[in-house]
Amino acid sequence: DRYYKIDVTYDEENRYADFQEREGSFLPIIGVTGDIDCPTFHGNNIYIYLFRQNPFATEGNDPLVTFVSPEPGWYEMPYYSNDSMYIVAFWDNDGSGEDGGPSAGDLIGAYGLANGGDPMTDLVQVTTSTLATSNRNFELWYTWEAPTAAPWKK
């Protein structure tokens, strides 16, 4: 469980190296898992993200992890233990890809966002434990409207 890291800095002008030893612990990588349901799914990818903050309430919020699934169902994303995040996904209904985020007609969902809920306030923050954090299930139901870009793509 322990590791040692040695940082070396070399000063070419004075020709010496500065060694600094650091001691620490590995952060175990565990996983966040669950099922995503998309009743109207008929092809194209589903993009799943982990965010530090609610991406609908915070602009410029870069994803911590991104996972692409070819269909609804089981997802599994690696992440560190004892950390908190929001899980958000969208189905790329029109096949336009992930680069611009969801486009008009794509379906969005998030853990804790029940059908009819408000993405600004109803998302539930997930805190990972030292074991896999499982059963974070949700449905893609919220129809994205253009030309509004996803907050995390602004």
Short mmCIF file of C-alpha atoms in Angstrom, two decimals:
data_model
loop_
_atom_site.label_atom_id
_atom_site.label_comp_id
_atom_site.label_asym_id
_atom_site.label_seq_id
_atom_site.Cartn_x
_atom_site.Cartn_y
_atom_site.Cartn_z
CA ASP A 1 0.00 0.00 0.00
CA ARG A 2 2.93 2.37 0.32
CA TYR A 3 4.98 3.79 -2.50
CA TYR A 4 7.94 6.10 -2.81
CA LYS A 5 8.38 8.69 -5.53
CA ILE A 6 11.70 10.33 -6.22
CA ASP A 7 11.65 13.64 -8.08
CA VAL A 8 14.86 14.58 -9.82
CA THR A 9 15.67 18.10 -10.97
CA TYR A 10 18.90 18.63 -12.93
CA ASP A 11 20.63 22.00 -12.98
CA GLU A 12 22.76 21.97 -16.13
CA GLU A 13 24.62 25.18 -15.35
CA ASN A 14 25.86 24.05 -11.93
CA ARG A 15 25.83 20.34 -12.86
CA TYR A 16 24.02 18.91 -9.88
CA ALA A 17 20.82 16.97 -9.34
CA ASP A 18 18.34 17.64 -6.59
CA PHE A 19 16.63 14.48 -5.32
CA GLN A 20 13.43 14.82 -3.34
CA GLU A 21 11.79 11.76 -1.84
CA ARG A 22 8.07 11.70 -1.30
CA GLU A 23 6.04 9.07 0.51
CA GLY A 24 2.36 8.38 0.02
CA SER A 25 -0.37 5.85 -0.56
CA PHE A 26 -1.93 4.64 -3.77
CA LEU A 27 -5.52 5.67 -4.28
CA PRO A 28 -7.38 2.50 -5.19
CA ILE A 29 -9.31 2.68 -8.41
CA ILE A 30 -12.74 1.20 -8.00
CA GLY A 31 -15.79 1.67 -10.17
CA VAL A 32 -19.15 3.30 -10.55
CA THR A 33 -21.66 0.94 -12.15
CA GLY A 34 -25.32 0.80 -13.06
CA ASP A 35 -27.88 0.46 -15.81
CA ILE A 36 -29.01 3.11 -18.27
CA ASP A 37 -32.45 2.75 -19.82
CA CYS A 38 -33.49 4.48 -23.06
CA PRO A 39 -36.93 3.23 -24.16
CA THR A 40 -36.82 4.86 -27.62
CA PHE A 41 -33.24 3.79 -28.44
CA HIS A 42 -32.70 2.77 -32.08
CA GLY A 43 -28.95 3.08 -32.65
CA ASN A 44 -25.95 5.45 -32.25
CA ASN A 45 -23.88 5.91 -29.10
CA ILE A 46 -24.66 6.80 -25.52
CA TYR A 47 -22.10 9.10 -23.86
CA ILE A 48 -21.71 8.78 -20.09
CA TYR A 49 -19.79 11.28 -17.96
CA LEU A 50 -18.64 11.76 -14.38
CA PHE A 51 -18.52 15.41 -13.29
CA ARG A 52 -17.17 17.04 -10.13
CA GLN A 53 -20.08 19.55 -10.08
CA ASN A 54 -23.60 19.49 -11.49
CA PRO A 55 -22.92 20.18 -15.19
CA PHE A 56 -26.36 21.74 -15.71
CA ALA A 57 -25.74 24.30 -12.96
CA THR A 58 -22.05 25.03 -13.67
CA GLU A 59 -20.70 26.10 -17.08
CA GLY A 60 -17.28 24.91 -18.24
CA ASN A 61 -17.41 21.87 -16.01
CA ASP A 62 -15.04 19.37 -17.66
CA PRO A 63 -15.87 15.67 -17.25
CA LEU A 64 -13.62 13.62 -14.97
CA VAL A 65 -14.28 10.43 -16.95
CA THR A 66 -16.07 9.74 -20.24
CA PHE A 67 -17.42 6.37 -21.36
CA VAL A 68 -19.04 5.56 -24.71
CA SER A 69 -21.59 2.76 -24.93
CA PRO A 70 -23.08 1.45 -28.19
CA GLU A 71 -26.40 0.70 -26.47
CA PRO A 72 -28.39 1.16 -23.25
CA GLY A 73 -27.78 -1.21 -20.36
CA TRP A 74 -24.89 -1.88 -18.04
CA TYR A 75 -22.14 0.72 -17.67
CA GLU A 76 -18.95 0.54 -15.64
CA MET A 77 -16.62 3.48 -15.14
CA PRO A 78 -13.35 3.42 -13.19
CA TYR A 79 -12.82 6.08 -10.56
CA TYR A 80 -11.09 6.64 -7.22
CA SER A 81 -12.55 5.63 -3.90
CA ASN A 82 -13.87 8.18 -1.40
CA ASP A 83 -14.69 10.83 -3.97
CA SER A 84 -17.90 12.56 -5.08
CA MET A 85 -19.30 13.17 -8.54
CA TYR A 86 -22.41 13.50 -10.69
CA ILE A 87 -23.27 10.92 -13.37
CA VAL A 88 -24.80 12.32 -16.58
CA ALA A 89 -25.42 10.70 -19.98
CA PHE A 90 -26.95 11.47 -23.34
CA TRP A 91 -28.08 9.36 -26.27
CA ASP A 92 -26.80 10.71 -29.57
CA ASN A 93 -30.14 10.25 -31.35
CA ASP A 94 -29.07 11.92 -34.61
CA GLY A 95 -25.53 10.47 -34.74
CA SER A 96 -23.83 13.89 -34.69
CA GLY A 97 -21.22 12.74 -32.17
CA GLU A 98 -19.99 13.97 -28.83
CA ASP A 99 -17.89 17.00 -29.84
CA GLY A 100 -20.64 19.59 -29.61
CA GLY A 101 -22.42 17.83 -26.80
CA PRO A 102 -26.06 16.89 -27.17
CA SER A 103 -27.96 18.34 -30.12
CA ALA A 104 -31.69 18.87 -30.68
CA GLY A 105 -33.63 15.66 -30.10
CA ASP A 106 -30.91 13.86 -28.12
CA LEU A 107 -32.13 12.38 -24.84
CA ILE A 108 -30.36 13.24 -21.58
CA GLY A 109 -30.51 11.62 -18.17
CA ALA A 110 -28.61 11.66 -14.90
CA TYR A 111 -28.46 9.73 -11.66
CA GLY A 112 -31.19 11.12 -9.41
CA LEU A 113 -33.02 12.91 -12.22
CA ALA A 114 -36.46 11.29 -12.24
CA ASN A 115 -38.71 11.66 -15.27
CA GLY A 116 -40.17 15.15 -15.08
CA GLY A 117 -37.45 16.43 -12.74
CA ASP A 118 -35.31 19.55 -13.03
CA PRO A 119 -31.67 18.92 -14.09
CA MET A 120 -30.57 22.11 -12.34
CA THR A 121 -31.67 20.95 -8.90
CA ASP A 122 -32.59 17.25 -8.84
CA LEU A 123 -29.29 15.51 -9.63
CA VAL A 124 -27.91 13.37 -6.80
CA GLN A 125 -24.21 13.50 -5.99
CA VAL A 126 -22.63 10.04 -5.81
CA THR A 127 -19.88 9.35 -3.28
CA THR A 128 -17.72 6.33 -4.00
CA SER A 129 -16.76 3.97 -1.21
CA THR A 130 -13.71 1.75 -0.91
CA LEU A 131 -15.68 -0.88 -2.84
CA ALA A 132 -17.43 -0.51 -6.17
CA THR A 133 -20.32 1.94 -6.09
CA SER A 134 -23.09 0.05 -7.85
CA ASN A 135 -26.74 0.33 -8.89
CA ARG A 136 -26.53 3.94 -10.04
CA ASN A 137 -29.38 3.37 -12.49
CA PHE A 138 -31.21 6.02 -14.49
CA GLU A 139 -33.21 6.66 -17.66
CA LEU A 140 -32.48 8.91 -20.64
CA TRP A 141 -35.72 10.86 -21.01
CA TYR A 142 -35.08 14.64 -21.11
CA THR A 143 -35.20 15.90 -24.73
CA TRP A 144 -32.40 18.37 -25.42
CA GLU A 145 -33.45 21.51 -27.28
CA ALA A 146 -31.27 23.36 -29.79
CA PRO A 147 -29.53 25.66 -30.20
CA THR A 148 -28.57 25.56 -26.52
CA ALA A 149 -25.22 23.86 -26.05
CA ALA A 150 -24.69 21.57 -23.11
CA PRO A 151 -23.31 23.64 -20.22
CA TRP A 152 -20.17 21.51 -20.11
CA LYS A 153 -19.48 22.33 -23.80
CA LYS A 154 -19.68 26.13 -23.43
#
